Amino acid sequence: MADLIVNGGNPLSGTVTPSGNKNSVLPLLCASLLTDAPVMLLNVPAITDVEKLVTFFQKQGSRIAWDKGAGTMTINHATFDAGRLGGELPSGMRSSVLLFAPLLQRMKKITIPANAKGCSLGIRELDPHLEILEKLGARISHHGELTMRLTGGFRGARHWPDYMSVTATENFIMAAAVAEGTSTLINAASEPHVQDLCTALGAMGAEISGIGTSKLTVEGVARLRGGTFRINTDYHEVVTFLALGAITGGEVKVKQSLPHHFDLITRAFEKLGVVVEHKGDTAVVRRGQKLKIEAPFTTNLLPKIEAAPWPYFPVDLLPCMIALAVRAQGAIQFWNKVYEGGFTWMSELSKFGAHVVVSDPHRIIVFGDRPLRPTTVDAPYIIRAAVGLYMVAASIPGRSVVKNADTIKRAHPNFVENLRHLGAEVEWK
C-alpha cells in the first residue's frame, strides 16, 4: 500500500488532459471476448484494473499488444483457450462480473467461487446479473460455488430489474447483442460509459436502440466483428481537477471535457460557489473563487446535492463536492441514494477539523468553513474518497499524509504527475 505525502496550501493552476474513462474501457475489454476478430482500443488508461484484465486474458491464451506510452491496445481472442480457466476471475476489482456474459457465450459453462459479495461501498449483490443471464437462457446453480450453463446460445427476452445497475445493464447488452431474437431491458442504466459500450458494440455489428435512455432494445446478431475504438475522456477526472483548482484557489483548465455531460455537474459546482466555464471542449475554473454555499429559494430547507443513477448527479463524484463543502461558507446536505457505505470515511475527514454530521448511512450534513489543520488520515478502498481526502489536505498549509491512497491508481494513471504539473507538492511513499 502506498501513501500520499502532501504539502498543502498552494494554489494549483495549469492545463490538464485527462485519461480515458476506466468505466468505459473495462466493459469494452470484456466485450472484446464476444469476437475472435481483432479489436484495437485507443486512449487506454494505464490503470491497475486494466492490467488485471489483460493478465487474465493472456493467461487464457489471448494475444494482446499494449503500448502504454501511446495508450493503444490490440486484442485478439482467436487463441483464447477455455480449458485454461481454473475458475478464478481477476481479484480486487468488482467489474470482474462483466466477464460473466462474454465468458458464458464463449465457454457455455463457467464455475467460480461464490465469494464476490461486496466492497467498501456496501453490499454489491450478484442477483441482478444472474437474473438477467437466466432471463436470456442461462441456467444458474450455486452450491458452495457458482455455476452458469448455456445450451446453444443466449435467447432474446424482456426484463425489468428492480433498479438501474450499470454493470448488470452492461452484462445484458453483451448477452443480448449475440442472443437469438429481440431483447428488451426496462429500467436500464444510461451512464455515459454505458452509452460508450452500446456505441462500440453497434460499430461491431450489434443492433441496439434506445441508447442513453432507460429502455434498451437489442436485436441479436449471429456474429460480431472487430474494430477500432477510442476510449472517451473520464469525466470523473475532469471534475476532480476542476475541483482541485477551486479548493486551492487556483485556475485549472481541463481539455477534452465532454461538456454535453456537464449540465447538472456544473450546477452542483454552482451550489458551492464555483463557476465552471466551458469553452469548446475545455472546462475552466478561474482563480480565486470564493467558496460559498448557495442559499435555496425555500430558505427553511438545507441546500442539497442528491446523487443517484444517471442522469442524476453521479454518486462517484460526491467526495469531490464534499471536500469543496468543507471549505465553503454555509451548510449543505449530501444524499447518496445508491451506496449504504458511501460515507464511512467521514471520520477520517473530521481529523482535519471538518464538521460533518452523519444523519444516516445515506445522508450527511457538512458545516463548512471550520478551522482545519494538517494531519494523517487513512483512505478507504474507495477511489474518489481517497481523492476527496487529498483535496482537503491540498487546501491546508502544512504536511498531511493520506495513507493507503493507492486505490487512486485504479482510475487515475498519472495522478501525482498531473498534480505536480499543476504546482502541487505531493509524492507517493
CSV table of C-alpha atoms in Angstrom, one decimal:
chain,number,residue,atom,x,y,z
A,1,MET,CA,0.0,0.0,0.0
A,2,ALA,CA,1.3,3.5,-0.8
A,3,ASP,CA,0.7,6.8,1.0
A,4,LEU,CA,0.3,10.3,-0.4
A,5,ILE,CA,2.6,12.8,1.2
A,6,VAL,CA,1.0,16.2,0.8
A,7,ASN,CA,2.5,19.7,1.4
A,8,GLY,CA,-0.7,21.8,1.0
A,9,GLY,CA,-1.7,25.4,0.9
A,10,ASN,CA,-0.5,26.2,-2.7
A,11,PRO,CA,-3.0,27.2,-5.4
A,12,LEU,CA,-3.0,24.6,-8.2
A,13,SER,CA,-3.0,26.1,-11.7
A,14,GLY,CA,-2.4,25.0,-15.2
A,15,THR,CA,-3.8,22.8,-18.0
A,16,VAL,CA,-4.5,19.1,-17.8
A,17,THR,CA,-5.6,16.5,-20.3
A,18,PRO,CA,-7.5,13.7,-18.5
A,19,SER,CA,-7.1,10.0,-19.2
A,20,GLY,CA,-9.5,7.6,-20.7
A,21,ASN,CA,-12.6,6.5,-18.7
A,22,LYS,CA,-12.0,3.5,-16.5
A,23,ASN,CA,-15.7,2.7,-16.5
A,24,SER,CA,-15.7,2.7,-20.4
A,25,VAL,CA,-12.5,0.7,-21.0
A,26,LEU,CA,-13.3,-2.2,-18.6
A,27,PRO,CA,-16.7,-3.3,-20.1
A,28,LEU,CA,-15.3,-2.8,-23.6
A,29,LEU,CA,-12.3,-5.0,-22.8
A,30,CYS,CA,-14.8,-7.7,-21.5
A,31,ALA,CA,-17.0,-7.2,-24.6
A,32,SER,CA,-14.0,-7.9,-26.9
A,33,LEU,CA,-14.4,-11.6,-25.8
A,34,LEU,CA,-17.5,-11.7,-27.9
A,35,THR,CA,-15.5,-11.8,-31.1
A,36,ASP,CA,-12.4,-13.5,-32.5
A,37,ALA,CA,-11.7,-10.6,-34.8
A,38,PRO,CA,-9.0,-8.1,-33.7
A,39,VAL,CA,-10.1,-5.2,-31.6
A,40,MET,CA,-8.0,-2.0,-31.2
A,41,LEU,CA,-8.5,0.4,-28.4
A,42,LEU,CA,-7.2,4.0,-28.3
A,43,ASN,CA,-6.7,6.3,-25.3
A,44,VAL,CA,-6.4,3.3,-22.9
A,45,PRO,CA,-5.5,4.4,-19.4
A,46,ALA,CA,-2.6,2.5,-17.7
A,47,ILE,CA,-4.5,1.7,-14.6
A,48,THR,CA,-4.4,-1.4,-12.3
A,49,ASP,CA,-7.8,-2.8,-13.2
A,50,VAL,CA,-6.9,-2.8,-16.9
A,51,GLU,CA,-3.6,-4.6,-16.0
A,52,LYS,CA,-5.6,-7.3,-14.2
A,53,LEU,CA,-7.9,-7.9,-17.2
A,54,VAL,CA,-5.0,-8.0,-19.6
A,55,THR,CA,-3.2,-10.5,-17.4
A,56,PHE,CA,-6.3,-12.6,-17.2
A,57,PHE,CA,-6.8,-12.7,-20.9
A,58,GLN,CA,-3.2,-13.6,-21.6
A,59,LYS,CA,-3.3,-16.4,-19.1
A,60,GLN,CA,-6.1,-17.9,-21.2
A,61,GLY,CA,-4.0,-17.6,-24.4
A,62,SER,CA,-5.3,-14.3,-25.9
A,63,ARG,CA,-2.8,-12.2,-27.7
A,64,ILE,CA,-2.6,-8.6,-26.5
A,65,ALA,CA,-0.2,-5.8,-27.5
A,66,TRP,CA,-0.4,-2.8,-25.2
A,67,ASP,CA,1.7,0.3,-25.8
A,68,LYS,CA,1.2,2.1,-22.6
A,69,GLY,CA,3.0,5.2,-23.7
A,70,ALA,CA,0.8,5.7,-26.8
A,71,GLY,CA,-2.3,4.4,-25.0
A,72,THR,CA,-3.1,1.9,-27.7
A,73,MET,CA,-4.0,-1.8,-27.3
A,74,THR,CA,-4.7,-4.5,-29.9
A,75,ILE,CA,-6.7,-7.5,-28.7
A,76,ASN,CA,-7.0,-10.9,-30.4
A,77,HIS,CA,-9.0,-13.6,-28.7
A,78,ALA,CA,-8.8,-16.2,-31.5
A,79,THR,CA,-6.3,-18.2,-29.4
A,80,PHE,CA,-8.4,-17.9,-26.2
A,81,ASP,CA,-8.2,-21.4,-24.6
A,82,ALA,CA,-11.2,-22.1,-22.4
A,83,GLY,CA,-9.5,-25.1,-20.9
A,84,ARG,CA,-7.0,-22.9,-19.1
A,85,LEU,CA,-9.6,-21.1,-16.9
A,86,GLY,CA,-9.5,-22.6,-13.4
A,87,GLY,CA,-12.5,-20.6,-12.1
A,88,GLU,CA,-10.8,-17.6,-10.6
A,89,LEU,CA,-11.7,-14.3,-12.1
A,90,PRO,CA,-9.4,-11.2,-11.7
A,91,SER,CA,-9.4,-10.3,-7.9
A,92,GLY,CA,-9.7,-6.9,-6.3
A,93,MET,CA,-12.0,-5.5,-9.0
A,94,ARG,CA,-15.7,-5.6,-8.8
A,95,SER,CA,-16.0,-5.2,-12.5
A,96,SER,CA,-15.0,-8.9,-12.9
A,97,VAL,CA,-18.7,-9.5,-13.1
A,98,LEU,CA,-18.6,-8.0,-16.6
A,99,LEU,CA,-16.9,-11.2,-17.7
A,100,PHE,CA,-20.0,-13.3,-16.9
A,101,ALA,CA,-21.9,-12.8,-20.2
A,102,PRO,CA,-18.9,-12.9,-22.6
A,103,LEU,CA,-17.3,-15.9,-20.9
A,104,LEU,CA,-20.6,-17.8,-20.9
A,105,GLN,CA,-21.2,-17.1,-24.6
A,106,ARG,CA,-17.7,-18.4,-25.3
A,107,MET,CA,-17.4,-21.3,-22.9
A,108,LYS,CA,-21.0,-22.4,-22.4
A,109,LYS,CA,-20.2,-23.3,-18.8
A,110,ILE,CA,-18.3,-21.4,-16.1
A,111,THR,CA,-17.8,-22.3,-12.4
A,112,ILE,CA,-16.4,-19.7,-10.0
A,113,PRO,CA,-16.2,-19.4,-6.2
A,114,ALA,CA,-19.3,-17.7,-4.9
A,115,ASN,CA,-17.4,-15.1,-2.8
A,116,ALA,CA,-17.8,-11.8,-4.7
A,117,LYS,CA,-20.4,-10.4,-2.3
A,118,GLY,CA,-19.5,-6.8,-1.6
A,119,CYS,CA,-16.9,-4.0,-1.3
A,120,SER,CA,-16.1,-0.9,0.6
A,121,LEU,CA,-19.2,0.9,-0.7
A,122,GLY,CA,-21.5,-1.7,0.8
A,123,ILE,CA,-23.2,-4.8,-0.5
A,124,ARG,CA,-22.9,-5.3,-4.2
A,125,GLU,CA,-25.2,-8.1,-5.0
A,126,LEU,CA,-24.8,-10.6,-7.8
A,127,ASP,CA,-28.6,-11.3,-8.1
A,128,PRO,CA,-29.3,-8.7,-10.8
A,129,HIS,CA,-26.6,-10.2,-13.0
A,130,LEU,CA,-27.8,-13.7,-12.5
A,131,GLU,CA,-31.4,-12.8,-13.1
A,132,ILE,CA,-30.5,-11.2,-16.5
A,133,LEU,CA,-28.4,-14.2,-17.6
A,134,GLU,CA,-31.3,-16.6,-16.6
A,135,LYS,CA,-33.8,-14.5,-18.5
A,136,LEU,CA,-31.6,-14.7,-21.5
A,137,GLY,CA,-31.3,-18.5,-21.3
A,138,ALA,CA,-28.6,-19.4,-18.8
A,139,ARG,CA,-29.1,-22.0,-16.1
A,140,ILE,CA,-27.7,-20.9,-12.7
A,141,SER,CA,-26.8,-23.1,-9.7
A,142,HIS,CA,-25.0,-22.3,-6.5
A,143,HIS,CA,-23.9,-25.0,-4.0
A,144,GLY,CA,-20.7,-23.6,-2.4
A,145,GLU,CA,-19.7,-22.4,-5.9
A,146,LEU,CA,-21.5,-20.6,-8.6
A,147,THR,CA,-22.1,-22.5,-11.9
A,148,MET,CA,-23.6,-20.9,-15.0
A,149,ARG,CA,-24.5,-23.0,-18.1
A,150,LEU,CA,-25.7,-22.0,-21.5
A,151,THR,CA,-27.0,-24.5,-24.0
A,152,GLY,CA,-26.5,-23.3,-27.6
A,153,GLY,CA,-26.6,-19.6,-27.0
A,154,PHE,CA,-28.4,-16.7,-25.4
A,155,ARG,CA,-32.1,-16.3,-26.3
A,156,GLY,CA,-33.9,-12.9,-26.5
A,157,ALA,CA,-36.1,-11.9,-23.6
A,158,ARG,CA,-37.7,-8.9,-21.9
A,159,HIS,CA,-36.5,-8.0,-18.4
A,160,TRP,CA,-37.4,-5.2,-15.9
A,161,PRO,CA,-34.9,-5.2,-12.9
A,162,ASP,CA,-35.6,-3.7,-9.5
A,163,TYR,CA,-33.1,-0.8,-10.0
A,164,MET,CA,-30.7,0.7,-12.5
A,165,SER,CA,-27.5,-1.2,-12.2
A,166,VAL,CA,-24.6,-0.1,-14.5
A,167,THR,CA,-22.8,-3.4,-14.6
A,168,ALA,CA,-25.9,-5.5,-14.8
A,169,THR,CA,-27.1,-3.4,-17.7
A,170,GLU,CA,-23.7,-3.9,-19.4
A,171,ASN,CA,-24.0,-7.7,-18.9
A,172,PHE,CA,-27.4,-7.5,-20.5
A,173,ILE,CA,-26.2,-5.6,-23.5
A,174,MET,CA,-23.3,-8.0,-24.1
A,175,ALA,CA,-25.5,-11.1,-23.9
A,176,ALA,CA,-28.4,-9.6,-25.9
A,177,ALA,CA,-26.0,-8.5,-28.6
A,178,VAL,CA,-25.3,-12.1,-29.6
A,179,ALA,CA,-28.7,-13.6,-28.5
A,180,GLU,CA,-31.2,-15.2,-30.8
A,181,GLY,CA,-34.1,-12.8,-31.2
A,182,THR,CA,-35.1,-9.5,-29.6
A,183,SER,CA,-34.2,-8.4,-26.0
A,184,THR,CA,-35.6,-5.5,-24.1
A,185,LEU,CA,-34.3,-4.1,-20.8
A,186,ILE,CA,-36.6,-1.6,-19.0
A,187,ASN,CA,-35.1,0.4,-16.1
A,188,ALA,CA,-31.7,0.2,-17.8
A,189,ALA,CA,-28.7,2.3,-16.6
A,190,SER,CA,-27.8,5.1,-19.0
A,191,GLU,CA,-24.5,6.5,-17.8
A,192,PRO,CA,-22.0,7.8,-20.3
A,193,HIS,CA,-19.9,4.7,-20.1
A,194,VAL,CA,-23.0,2.5,-20.7
A,195,GLN,CA,-23.6,4.6,-23.8
A,196,ASP,CA,-19.9,4.1,-24.8
A,197,LEU,CA,-20.3,0.3,-24.7
A,198,CYS,CA,-23.5,0.4,-26.7
A,199,THR,CA,-21.9,2.6,-29.4
A,200,ALA,CA,-18.8,0.4,-29.6
A,201,LEU,CA,-20.9,-2.8,-29.9
A,202,GLY,CA,-23.1,-1.1,-32.5
A,203,ALA,CA,-19.9,-0.5,-34.6
A,204,MET,CA,-19.1,-4.2,-34.1
A,205,GLY,CA,-22.4,-5.1,-35.7
A,206,ALA,CA,-24.8,-5.2,-32.8
A,207,GLU,CA,-28.3,-3.6,-33.3
A,208,ILE,CA,-29.1,-1.5,-30.2
A,209,SER,CA,-31.8,1.2,-29.9
A,210,GLY,CA,-32.7,3.5,-27.0
A,211,ILE,CA,-29.0,4.3,-26.2
A,212,GLY,CA,-28.9,6.9,-23.4
A,213,THR,CA,-32.4,6.1,-22.2
A,214,SER,CA,-33.9,3.8,-19.6
A,215,LYS,CA,-35.2,1.3,-22.2
A,216,LEU,CA,-32.8,-0.6,-24.4
A,217,THR,CA,-33.9,-2.9,-27.2
A,218,VAL,CA,-31.3,-5.2,-28.8
A,219,GLU,CA,-31.7,-7.3,-31.9
A,220,GLY,CA,-29.3,-10.2,-31.6
A,221,VAL,CA,-26.8,-11.0,-34.3
A,222,ALA,CA,-25.0,-14.2,-35.1
A,223,ARG,CA,-21.5,-12.7,-35.1
A,224,LEU,CA,-19.8,-9.5,-34.1
A,225,ARG,CA,-16.8,-8.1,-36.0
A,226,GLY,CA,-13.8,-6.3,-34.7
A,227,GLY,CA,-12.9,-2.6,-35.0
A,228,THR,CA,-11.0,0.3,-33.6
A,229,PHE,CA,-12.5,2.4,-30.8
A,230,ARG,CA,-11.3,5.4,-28.8
A,231,ILE,CA,-12.0,5.4,-25.1
A,232,ASN,CA,-13.8,8.6,-24.1
A,233,THR,CA,-12.4,11.0,-21.5
A,234,ASP,CA,-13.0,10.2,-17.9
A,235,TYR,CA,-15.5,12.9,-16.8
A,236,HIS,CA,-14.8,11.9,-13.1
A,237,GLU,CA,-11.2,13.0,-13.7
A,238,VAL,CA,-12.4,16.2,-15.4
A,239,VAL,CA,-14.4,17.1,-12.2
A,240,THR,CA,-11.5,16.1,-9.9
A,241,PHE,CA,-9.1,18.6,-11.5
A,242,LEU,CA,-11.6,21.4,-11.7
A,243,ALA,CA,-12.5,20.8,-8.0
A,244,LEU,CA,-8.8,20.8,-7.1
A,245,GLY,CA,-8.4,24.2,-8.8
A,246,ALA,CA,-11.4,25.5,-6.9
A,247,ILE,CA,-10.5,24.2,-3.4
A,248,THR,CA,-6.9,25.6,-3.6
A,249,GLY,CA,-7.9,29.0,-5.2
A,250,GLY,CA,-6.0,28.3,-8.4
A,251,GLU,CA,-7.0,28.4,-12.1
A,252,VAL,CA,-7.3,25.0,-13.9
A,253,LYS,CA,-8.2,24.2,-17.5
A,254,VAL,CA,-9.2,20.7,-18.4
A,255,LYS,CA,-9.1,19.7,-22.1
A,256,GLN,CA,-11.5,17.1,-23.8
A,257,SER,CA,-14.1,17.8,-21.1
A,258,LEU,CA,-17.2,16.4,-22.7
A,259,PRO,CA,-19.4,19.5,-21.9
A,260,HIS,CA,-22.6,17.7,-23.1
A,261,HIS,CA,-22.4,15.6,-19.9
A,262,PHE,CA,-21.8,18.6,-17.6
A,263,ASP,CA,-25.1,20.5,-17.2
A,264,LEU,CA,-26.0,19.0,-13.8
A,265,ILE,CA,-22.4,18.7,-12.7
A,266,THR,CA,-21.9,22.4,-13.4
A,267,ARG,CA,-25.0,23.2,-11.4
A,268,ALA,CA,-23.6,21.2,-8.4
A,269,PHE,CA,-20.4,23.3,-8.6
A,270,GLU,CA,-22.6,26.5,-8.6
A,271,LYS,CA,-24.3,25.4,-5.3
A,272,LEU,CA,-20.8,25.5,-3.7
A,273,GLY,CA,-19.9,28.9,-5.2
A,274,VAL,CA,-17.8,27.6,-8.1
A,275,VAL,CA,-18.3,28.8,-11.6
A,276,VAL,CA,-17.2,26.3,-14.3
A,277,GLU,CA,-16.8,27.8,-17.8
A,278,HIS,CA,-17.0,25.7,-20.9
A,279,LYS,CA,-15.0,26.9,-24.0
A,280,GLY,CA,-15.4,24.4,-26.7
A,281,ASP,CA,-14.1,21.1,-25.3
A,282,THR,CA,-12.2,22.8,-22.5
A,283,ALA,CA,-13.6,23.3,-19.0
A,284,VAL,CA,-12.1,26.1,-16.8
A,285,VAL,CA,-12.2,27.1,-13.2
A,286,ARG,CA,-10.9,30.7,-12.7
A,287,ARG,CA,-8.5,31.8,-10.0
A,288,GLY,CA,-9.6,32.9,-6.5
A,289,GLN,CA,-13.3,31.9,-6.5
A,290,LYS,CA,-15.0,32.3,-3.1
A,291,LEU,CA,-16.5,29.1,-1.9
A,292,LYS,CA,-19.9,29.9,-0.5
A,293,ILE,CA,-22.9,27.6,-0.4
A,294,GLU,CA,-25.8,29.0,-2.4
A,295,ALA,CA,-29.0,29.5,-0.3
A,296,PRO,CA,-32.1,27.9,-1.8
A,297,PHE,CA,-35.2,30.0,-2.5
A,298,THR,CA,-37.0,27.8,0.0
A,299,THR,CA,-35.0,29.1,2.9
A,300,ASN,CA,-36.3,26.8,5.6
A,301,LEU,CA,-34.7,23.8,3.8
A,302,LEU,CA,-31.0,23.0,3.6
A,303,PRO,CA,-29.4,23.2,0.2
A,304,LYS,CA,-28.6,19.7,-1.0
A,305,ILE,CA,-26.8,17.6,-3.7
A,306,GLU,CA,-28.6,14.4,-4.4
A,307,ALA,CA,-26.7,11.6,-6.1
A,308,ALA,CA,-28.3,8.6,-7.8
A,309,PRO,CA,-28.1,6.7,-11.2
A,310,TRP,CA,-27.6,8.9,-14.3
A,311,PRO,CA,-29.0,11.4,-15.2
A,312,TYR,CA,-28.8,12.3,-11.5
A,313,PHE,CA,-25.6,13.7,-10.2
A,314,PRO,CA,-23.1,10.9,-10.3
A,315,VAL,CA,-22.6,9.1,-6.9
A,316,ASP,CA,-18.8,8.7,-7.5
A,317,LEU,CA,-18.3,12.4,-7.7
A,318,LEU,CA,-19.9,13.2,-4.3
A,319,PRO,CA,-16.5,13.1,-2.5
A,320,CYS,CA,-15.2,16.0,-4.6
A,321,MET,CA,-18.2,18.1,-3.8
A,322,ILE,CA,-18.0,17.1,-0.1
A,323,ALA,CA,-14.4,18.3,0.0
A,324,LEU,CA,-15.4,21.6,-1.5
A,325,ALA,CA,-18.2,21.9,1.0
A,326,VAL,CA,-15.7,21.5,3.9
A,327,ARG,CA,-14.0,24.7,2.6
A,328,ALA,CA,-17.2,26.6,1.7
A,329,GLN,CA,-19.2,29.0,3.9
A,330,GLY,CA,-22.5,27.6,5.0
A,331,ALA,CA,-24.1,24.2,5.4
A,332,ILE,CA,-25.3,21.7,2.8
A,333,GLN,CA,-26.8,18.2,2.8
A,334,PHE,CA,-25.4,15.3,0.6
A,335,TRP,CA,-27.7,12.4,-0.2
A,336,ASN,CA,-26.2,9.2,-1.6
A,337,LYS,CA,-29.1,7.2,-2.9
A,338,VAL,CA,-27.1,4.2,-4.0
A,339,TYR,CA,-24.5,3.0,-1.5
A,340,GLU,CA,-25.1,2.5,2.1
A,341,GLY,CA,-21.3,2.6,2.8
A,342,GLY,CA,-20.6,5.7,0.8
A,343,PHE,CA,-20.0,8.0,3.8
A,344,THR,CA,-17.9,5.6,6.0
A,345,TRP,CA,-14.8,7.9,5.5
A,346,MET,CA,-16.4,10.9,7.3
A,347,SER,CA,-14.5,10.0,10.5
A,348,GLU,CA,-11.2,10.5,8.5
A,349,LEU,CA,-12.4,13.8,7.2
A,350,SER,CA,-13.1,15.0,10.7
A,351,LYS,CA,-9.4,14.5,11.6
A,352,PHE,CA,-8.7,17.6,9.5
A,353,GLY,CA,-11.2,19.5,11.7
A,354,ALA,CA,-14.1,19.2,9.3
A,355,HIS,CA,-17.6,19.4,10.8
A,356,VAL,CA,-19.8,16.7,9.3
A,357,VAL,CA,-23.0,15.2,10.8
A,358,VAL,CA,-23.9,11.7,9.6
A,359,SER,CA,-27.7,11.7,9.5
A,360,ASP,CA,-27.9,8.0,8.4
A,361,PRO,CA,-26.0,5.7,6.1
A,362,HIS,CA,-27.2,7.7,3.0
A,363,ARG,CA,-27.2,11.3,4.2
A,364,ILE,CA,-24.7,13.8,5.7
A,365,ILE,CA,-24.7,17.5,6.5
A,366,VAL,CA,-21.5,19.4,6.0
A,367,PHE,CA,-21.0,22.6,8.0
A,368,GLY,CA,-18.2,24.3,6.1
A,369,ASP,CA,-15.5,26.9,6.7
A,370,ARG,CA,-14.4,25.5,10.0
A,371,PRO,CA,-10.7,25.8,11.1
A,372,LEU,CA,-8.7,23.0,9.6
A,373,ARG,CA,-5.3,21.5,10.4
A,374,PRO,CA,-2.9,19.2,8.5
A,375,THR,CA,-3.0,15.6,9.8
A,376,THR,CA,-2.7,12.0,8.8
A,377,VAL,CA,-5.7,10.1,7.5
A,378,ASP,CA,-6.5,6.6,6.3
A,379,ALA,CA,-8.1,6.3,2.9
A,380,PRO,CA,-10.8,3.6,2.4
A,381,TYR,CA,-10.8,1.4,-0.6
A,382,ILE,CA,-13.0,3.9,-2.5
A,383,ILE,CA,-11.2,5.7,-5.3
A,384,ARG,CA,-12.9,9.1,-5.1
A,385,ALA,CA,-13.0,9.1,-1.3
A,386,ALA,CA,-9.2,8.9,-1.3
A,387,VAL,CA,-9.2,11.8,-3.8
A,388,GLY,CA,-11.6,13.8,-1.6
A,389,LEU,CA,-9.2,13.4,1.4
A,390,TYR,CA,-6.3,14.5,-0.8
A,391,MET,CA,-8.3,17.6,-1.9
A,392,VAL,CA,-8.8,18.7,1.7
A,393,ALA,CA,-5.2,18.1,2.5
A,394,ALA,CA,-4.0,20.1,-0.5
A,395,SER,CA,-6.1,23.1,0.7
A,396,ILE,CA,-4.4,23.2,4.1
A,397,PRO,CA,-0.9,24.7,4.6
A,398,GLY,CA,1.4,22.2,6.1
A,399,ARG,CA,2.2,18.5,5.8
A,400,SER,CA,-0.5,15.9,5.6
A,401,VAL,CA,-0.4,12.2,4.8
A,402,VAL,CA,-3.2,10.2,3.1
A,403,LYS,CA,-2.4,6.6,3.9
A,404,ASN,CA,-3.3,3.7,1.7
A,405,ALA,CA,-4.2,6.1,-1.1
A,406,ASP,CA,-3.0,3.9,-4.0
A,407,THR,CA,-6.6,2.8,-4.7
A,408,ILE,CA,-6.5,6.1,-6.7
A,409,LYS,CA,-4.3,4.3,-9.2
A,410,ARG,CA,-7.3,2.1,-10.1
A,411,ALA,CA,-8.8,5.1,-12.1
A,412,HIS,CA,-6.1,7.9,-12.3
A,413,PRO,CA,-3.0,6.6,-14.1
A,414,ASN,CA,-1.0,9.8,-13.8
A,415,PHE,CA,-2.5,11.4,-10.7
A,416,VAL,CA,0.7,12.6,-9.0
A,417,GLU,CA,2.3,13.6,-12.2
A,418,ASN,CA,-0.7,15.8,-13.2
A,419,LEU,CA,-0.8,17.3,-9.7
A,420,ARG,CA,2.9,18.3,-9.9
A,421,HIS,CA,2.3,19.8,-13.3
A,422,LEU,CA,-0.3,22.0,-11.6
A,423,GLY,CA,2.2,23.0,-8.9
A,424,ALA,CA,1.3,20.6,-6.2
A,425,GLU,CA,3.9,19.4,-3.7
A,426,VAL,CA,2.9,15.7,-3.4
A,427,GLU,CA,4.6,12.3,-3.7
A,428,TRP,CA,4.0,8.6,-3.3
A,429,LYS,CA,5.8,6.9,-0.4
